[in-house]
Tab-separated table of N, CA, C and O in Angstrom:
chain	number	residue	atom	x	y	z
A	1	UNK	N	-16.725	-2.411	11.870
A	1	UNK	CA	-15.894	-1.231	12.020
A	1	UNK	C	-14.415	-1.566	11.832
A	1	UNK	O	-13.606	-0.751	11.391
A	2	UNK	N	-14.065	-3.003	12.247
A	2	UNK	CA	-12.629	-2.634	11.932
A	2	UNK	C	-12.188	-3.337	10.600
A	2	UNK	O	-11.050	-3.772	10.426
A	3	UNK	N	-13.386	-3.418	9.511
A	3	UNK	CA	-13.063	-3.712	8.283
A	3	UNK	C	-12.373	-2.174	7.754
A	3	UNK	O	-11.723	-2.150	6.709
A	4	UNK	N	-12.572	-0.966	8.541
A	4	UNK	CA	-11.540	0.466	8.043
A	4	UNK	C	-10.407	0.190	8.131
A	4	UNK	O	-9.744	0.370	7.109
A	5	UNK	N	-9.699	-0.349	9.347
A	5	UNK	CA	-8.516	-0.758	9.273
A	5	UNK	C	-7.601	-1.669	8.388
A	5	UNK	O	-6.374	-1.734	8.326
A	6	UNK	N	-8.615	-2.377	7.701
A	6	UNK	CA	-7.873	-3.356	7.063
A	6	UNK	C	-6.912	-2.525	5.608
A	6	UNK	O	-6.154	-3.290	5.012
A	7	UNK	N	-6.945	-1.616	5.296
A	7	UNK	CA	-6.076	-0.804	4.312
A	7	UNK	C	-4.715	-0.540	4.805
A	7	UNK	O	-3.650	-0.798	4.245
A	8	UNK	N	-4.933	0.039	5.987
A	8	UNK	CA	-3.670	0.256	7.317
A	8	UNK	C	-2.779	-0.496	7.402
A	8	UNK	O	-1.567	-0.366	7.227
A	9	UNK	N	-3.654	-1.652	7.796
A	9	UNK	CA	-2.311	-2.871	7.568
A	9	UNK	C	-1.690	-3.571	6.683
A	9	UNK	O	-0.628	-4.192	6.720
A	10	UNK	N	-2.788	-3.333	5.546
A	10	UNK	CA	-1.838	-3.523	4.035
A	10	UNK	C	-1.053	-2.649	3.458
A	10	UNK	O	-0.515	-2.938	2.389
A	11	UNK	N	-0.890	-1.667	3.946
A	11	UNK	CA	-0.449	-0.241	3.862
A	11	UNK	C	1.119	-0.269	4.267
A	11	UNK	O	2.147	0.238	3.818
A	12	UNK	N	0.717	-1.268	5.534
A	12	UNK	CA	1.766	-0.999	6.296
A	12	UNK	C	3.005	-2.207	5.885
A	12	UNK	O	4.230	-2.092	5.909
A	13	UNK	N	2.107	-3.428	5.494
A	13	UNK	CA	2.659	-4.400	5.072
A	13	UNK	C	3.444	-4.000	3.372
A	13	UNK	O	4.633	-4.238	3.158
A	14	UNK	N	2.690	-3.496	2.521
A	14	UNK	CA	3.712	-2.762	1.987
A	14	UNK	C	4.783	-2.188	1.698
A	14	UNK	O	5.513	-2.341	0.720
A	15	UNK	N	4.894	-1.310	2.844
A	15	UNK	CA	6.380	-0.494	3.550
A	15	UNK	C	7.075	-1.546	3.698
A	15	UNK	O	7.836	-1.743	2.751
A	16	UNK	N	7.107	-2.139	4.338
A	16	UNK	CA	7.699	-3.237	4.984
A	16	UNK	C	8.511	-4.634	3.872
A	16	UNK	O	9.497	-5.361	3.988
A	17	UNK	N	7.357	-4.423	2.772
A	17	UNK	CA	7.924	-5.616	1.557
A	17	UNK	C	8.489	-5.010	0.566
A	17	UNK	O	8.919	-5.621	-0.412
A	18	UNK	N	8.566	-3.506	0.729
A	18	UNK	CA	9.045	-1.951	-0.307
A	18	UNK	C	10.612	-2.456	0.524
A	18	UNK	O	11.230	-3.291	-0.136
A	19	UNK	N	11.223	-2.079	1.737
A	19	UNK	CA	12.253	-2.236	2.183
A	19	UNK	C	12.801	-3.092	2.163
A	19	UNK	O	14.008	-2.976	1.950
A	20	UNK	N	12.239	-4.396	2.367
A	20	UNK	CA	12.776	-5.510	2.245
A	20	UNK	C	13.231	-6.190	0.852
A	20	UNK	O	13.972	-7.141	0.602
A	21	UNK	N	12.561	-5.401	0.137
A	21	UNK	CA	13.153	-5.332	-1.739
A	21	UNK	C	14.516	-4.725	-1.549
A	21	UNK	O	15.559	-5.309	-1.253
A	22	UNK	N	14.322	-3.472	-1.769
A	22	UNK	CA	15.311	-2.379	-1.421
A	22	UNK	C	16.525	-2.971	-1.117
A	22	UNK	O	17.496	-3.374	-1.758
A	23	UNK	N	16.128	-2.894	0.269
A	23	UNK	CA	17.351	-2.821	1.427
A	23	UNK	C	18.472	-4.521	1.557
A	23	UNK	O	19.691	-4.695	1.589
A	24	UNK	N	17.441	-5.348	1.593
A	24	UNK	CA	18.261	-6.515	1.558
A	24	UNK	C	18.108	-7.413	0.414
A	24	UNK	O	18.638	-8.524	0.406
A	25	UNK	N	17.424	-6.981	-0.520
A	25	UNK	CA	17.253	-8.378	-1.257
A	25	UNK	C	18.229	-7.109	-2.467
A	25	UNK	O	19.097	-7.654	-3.149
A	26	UNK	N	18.116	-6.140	-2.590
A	26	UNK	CA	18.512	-5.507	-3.530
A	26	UNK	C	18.072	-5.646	-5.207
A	26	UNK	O	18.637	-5.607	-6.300
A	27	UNK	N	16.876	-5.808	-4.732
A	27	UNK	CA	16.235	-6.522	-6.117
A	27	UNK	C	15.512	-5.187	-7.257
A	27	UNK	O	14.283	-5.237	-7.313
A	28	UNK	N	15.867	-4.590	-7.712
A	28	UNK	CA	15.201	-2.734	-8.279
A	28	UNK	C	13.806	-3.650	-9.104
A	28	UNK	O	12.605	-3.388	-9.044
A	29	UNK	N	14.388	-4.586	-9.725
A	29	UNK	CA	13.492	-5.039	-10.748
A	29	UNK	C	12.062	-5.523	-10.658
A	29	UNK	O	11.249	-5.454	-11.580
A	30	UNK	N	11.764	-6.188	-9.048
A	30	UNK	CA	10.838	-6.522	-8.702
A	30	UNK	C	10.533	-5.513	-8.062
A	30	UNK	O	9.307	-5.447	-8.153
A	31	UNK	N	11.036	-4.360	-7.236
A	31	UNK	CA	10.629	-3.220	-6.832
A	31	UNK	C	9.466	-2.684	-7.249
A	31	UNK	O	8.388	-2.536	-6.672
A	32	UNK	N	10.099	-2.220	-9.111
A	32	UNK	CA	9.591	-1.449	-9.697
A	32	UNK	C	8.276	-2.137	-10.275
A	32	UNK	O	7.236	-1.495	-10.427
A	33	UNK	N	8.378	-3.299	-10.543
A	33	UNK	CA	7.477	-3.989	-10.563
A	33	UNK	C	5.814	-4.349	-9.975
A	33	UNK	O	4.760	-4.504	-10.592
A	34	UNK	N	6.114	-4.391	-8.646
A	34	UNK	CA	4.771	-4.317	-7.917
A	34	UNK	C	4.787	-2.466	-7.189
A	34	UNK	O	3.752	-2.079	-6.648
A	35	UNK	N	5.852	-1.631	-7.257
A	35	UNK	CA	5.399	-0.501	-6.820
A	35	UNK	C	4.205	0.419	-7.474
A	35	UNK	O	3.823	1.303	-6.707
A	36	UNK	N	3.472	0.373	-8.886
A	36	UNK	CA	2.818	0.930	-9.596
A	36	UNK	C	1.205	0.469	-9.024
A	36	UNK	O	0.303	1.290	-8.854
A	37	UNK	N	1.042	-1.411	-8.711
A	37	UNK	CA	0.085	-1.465	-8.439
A	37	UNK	C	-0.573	-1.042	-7.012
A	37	UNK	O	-1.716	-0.790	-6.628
A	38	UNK	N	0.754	-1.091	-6.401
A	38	UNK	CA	0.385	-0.610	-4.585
A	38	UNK	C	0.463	0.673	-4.612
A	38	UNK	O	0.346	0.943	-3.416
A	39	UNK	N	0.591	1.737	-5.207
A	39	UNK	CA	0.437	3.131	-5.353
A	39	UNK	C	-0.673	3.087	-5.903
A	39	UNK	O	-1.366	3.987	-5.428
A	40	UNK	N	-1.487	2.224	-7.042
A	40	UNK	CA	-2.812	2.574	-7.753
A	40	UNK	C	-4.097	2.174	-6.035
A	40	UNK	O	-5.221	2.572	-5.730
A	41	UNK	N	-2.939	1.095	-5.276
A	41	UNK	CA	-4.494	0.370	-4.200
A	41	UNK	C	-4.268	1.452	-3.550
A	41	UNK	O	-5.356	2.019	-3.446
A	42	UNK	N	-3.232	2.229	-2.911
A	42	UNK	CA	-3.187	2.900	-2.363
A	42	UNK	C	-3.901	4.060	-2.202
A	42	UNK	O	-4.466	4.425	-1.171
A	43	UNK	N	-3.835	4.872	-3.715
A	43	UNK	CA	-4.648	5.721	-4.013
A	43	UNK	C	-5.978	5.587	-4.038
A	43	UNK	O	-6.745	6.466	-3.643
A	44	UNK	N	-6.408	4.251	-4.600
A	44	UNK	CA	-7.984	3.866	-4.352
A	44	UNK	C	-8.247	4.292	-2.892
A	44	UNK	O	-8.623	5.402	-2.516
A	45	UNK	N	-8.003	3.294	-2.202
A	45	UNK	CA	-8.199	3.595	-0.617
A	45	UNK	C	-8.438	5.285	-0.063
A	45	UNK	O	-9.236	5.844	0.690
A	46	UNK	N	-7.296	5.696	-0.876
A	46	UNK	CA	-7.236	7.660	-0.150
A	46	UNK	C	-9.214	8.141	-0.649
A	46	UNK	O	-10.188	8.543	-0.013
A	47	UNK	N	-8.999	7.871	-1.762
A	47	UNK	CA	-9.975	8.528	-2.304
A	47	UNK	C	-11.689	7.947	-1.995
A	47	UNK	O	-12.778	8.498	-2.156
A	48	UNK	N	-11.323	6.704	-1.529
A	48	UNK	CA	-13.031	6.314	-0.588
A	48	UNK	C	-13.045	6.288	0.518
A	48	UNK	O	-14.217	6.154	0.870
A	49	UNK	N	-12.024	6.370	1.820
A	49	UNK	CA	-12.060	6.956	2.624
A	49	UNK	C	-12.495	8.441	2.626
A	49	UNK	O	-13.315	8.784	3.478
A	50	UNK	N	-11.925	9.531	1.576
A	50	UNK	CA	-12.225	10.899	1.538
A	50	UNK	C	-13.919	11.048	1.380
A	50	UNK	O	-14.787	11.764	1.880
A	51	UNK	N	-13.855	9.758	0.218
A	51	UNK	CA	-15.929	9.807	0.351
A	51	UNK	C	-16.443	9.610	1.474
A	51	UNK	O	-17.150	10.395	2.105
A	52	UNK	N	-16.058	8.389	1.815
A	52	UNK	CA	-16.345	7.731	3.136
A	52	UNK	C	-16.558	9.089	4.386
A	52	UNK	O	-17.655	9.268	4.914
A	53	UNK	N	-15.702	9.694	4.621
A	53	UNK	CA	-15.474	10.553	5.865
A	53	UNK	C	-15.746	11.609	5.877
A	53	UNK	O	-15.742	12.165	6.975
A	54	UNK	N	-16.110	12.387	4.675
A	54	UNK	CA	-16.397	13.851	3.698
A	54	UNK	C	-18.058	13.923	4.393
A	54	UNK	O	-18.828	14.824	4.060
């Protein structure tokens, strides 16, 4: 059961390496870079949970 959670915290770890681009490293280039693939895991996740829980 708490293999559900494990998206959550990559989720969350995300946010967290999204800001830390951003905010202090000021880096756009690597931003933009890994933001496409963590929006594609991201979206995976939405959409088999929705199976998952449907």
């Amino acid at each position: 059961m708490r293999y559900l959670y494990i998206p959550f915290g990559l989720v969350a770890i995300f946010i967290v390496y999204a800001l830390y681009l951003l905010l202090i490293k000021k880096d756009r280039e690597k931003f933009k870079a890994m933001l496409y693939p963590a929006l594609f895991f991201i979206a995976i996740w939405i959409v088999l949970y929705y199976f998952l829980w449907k």
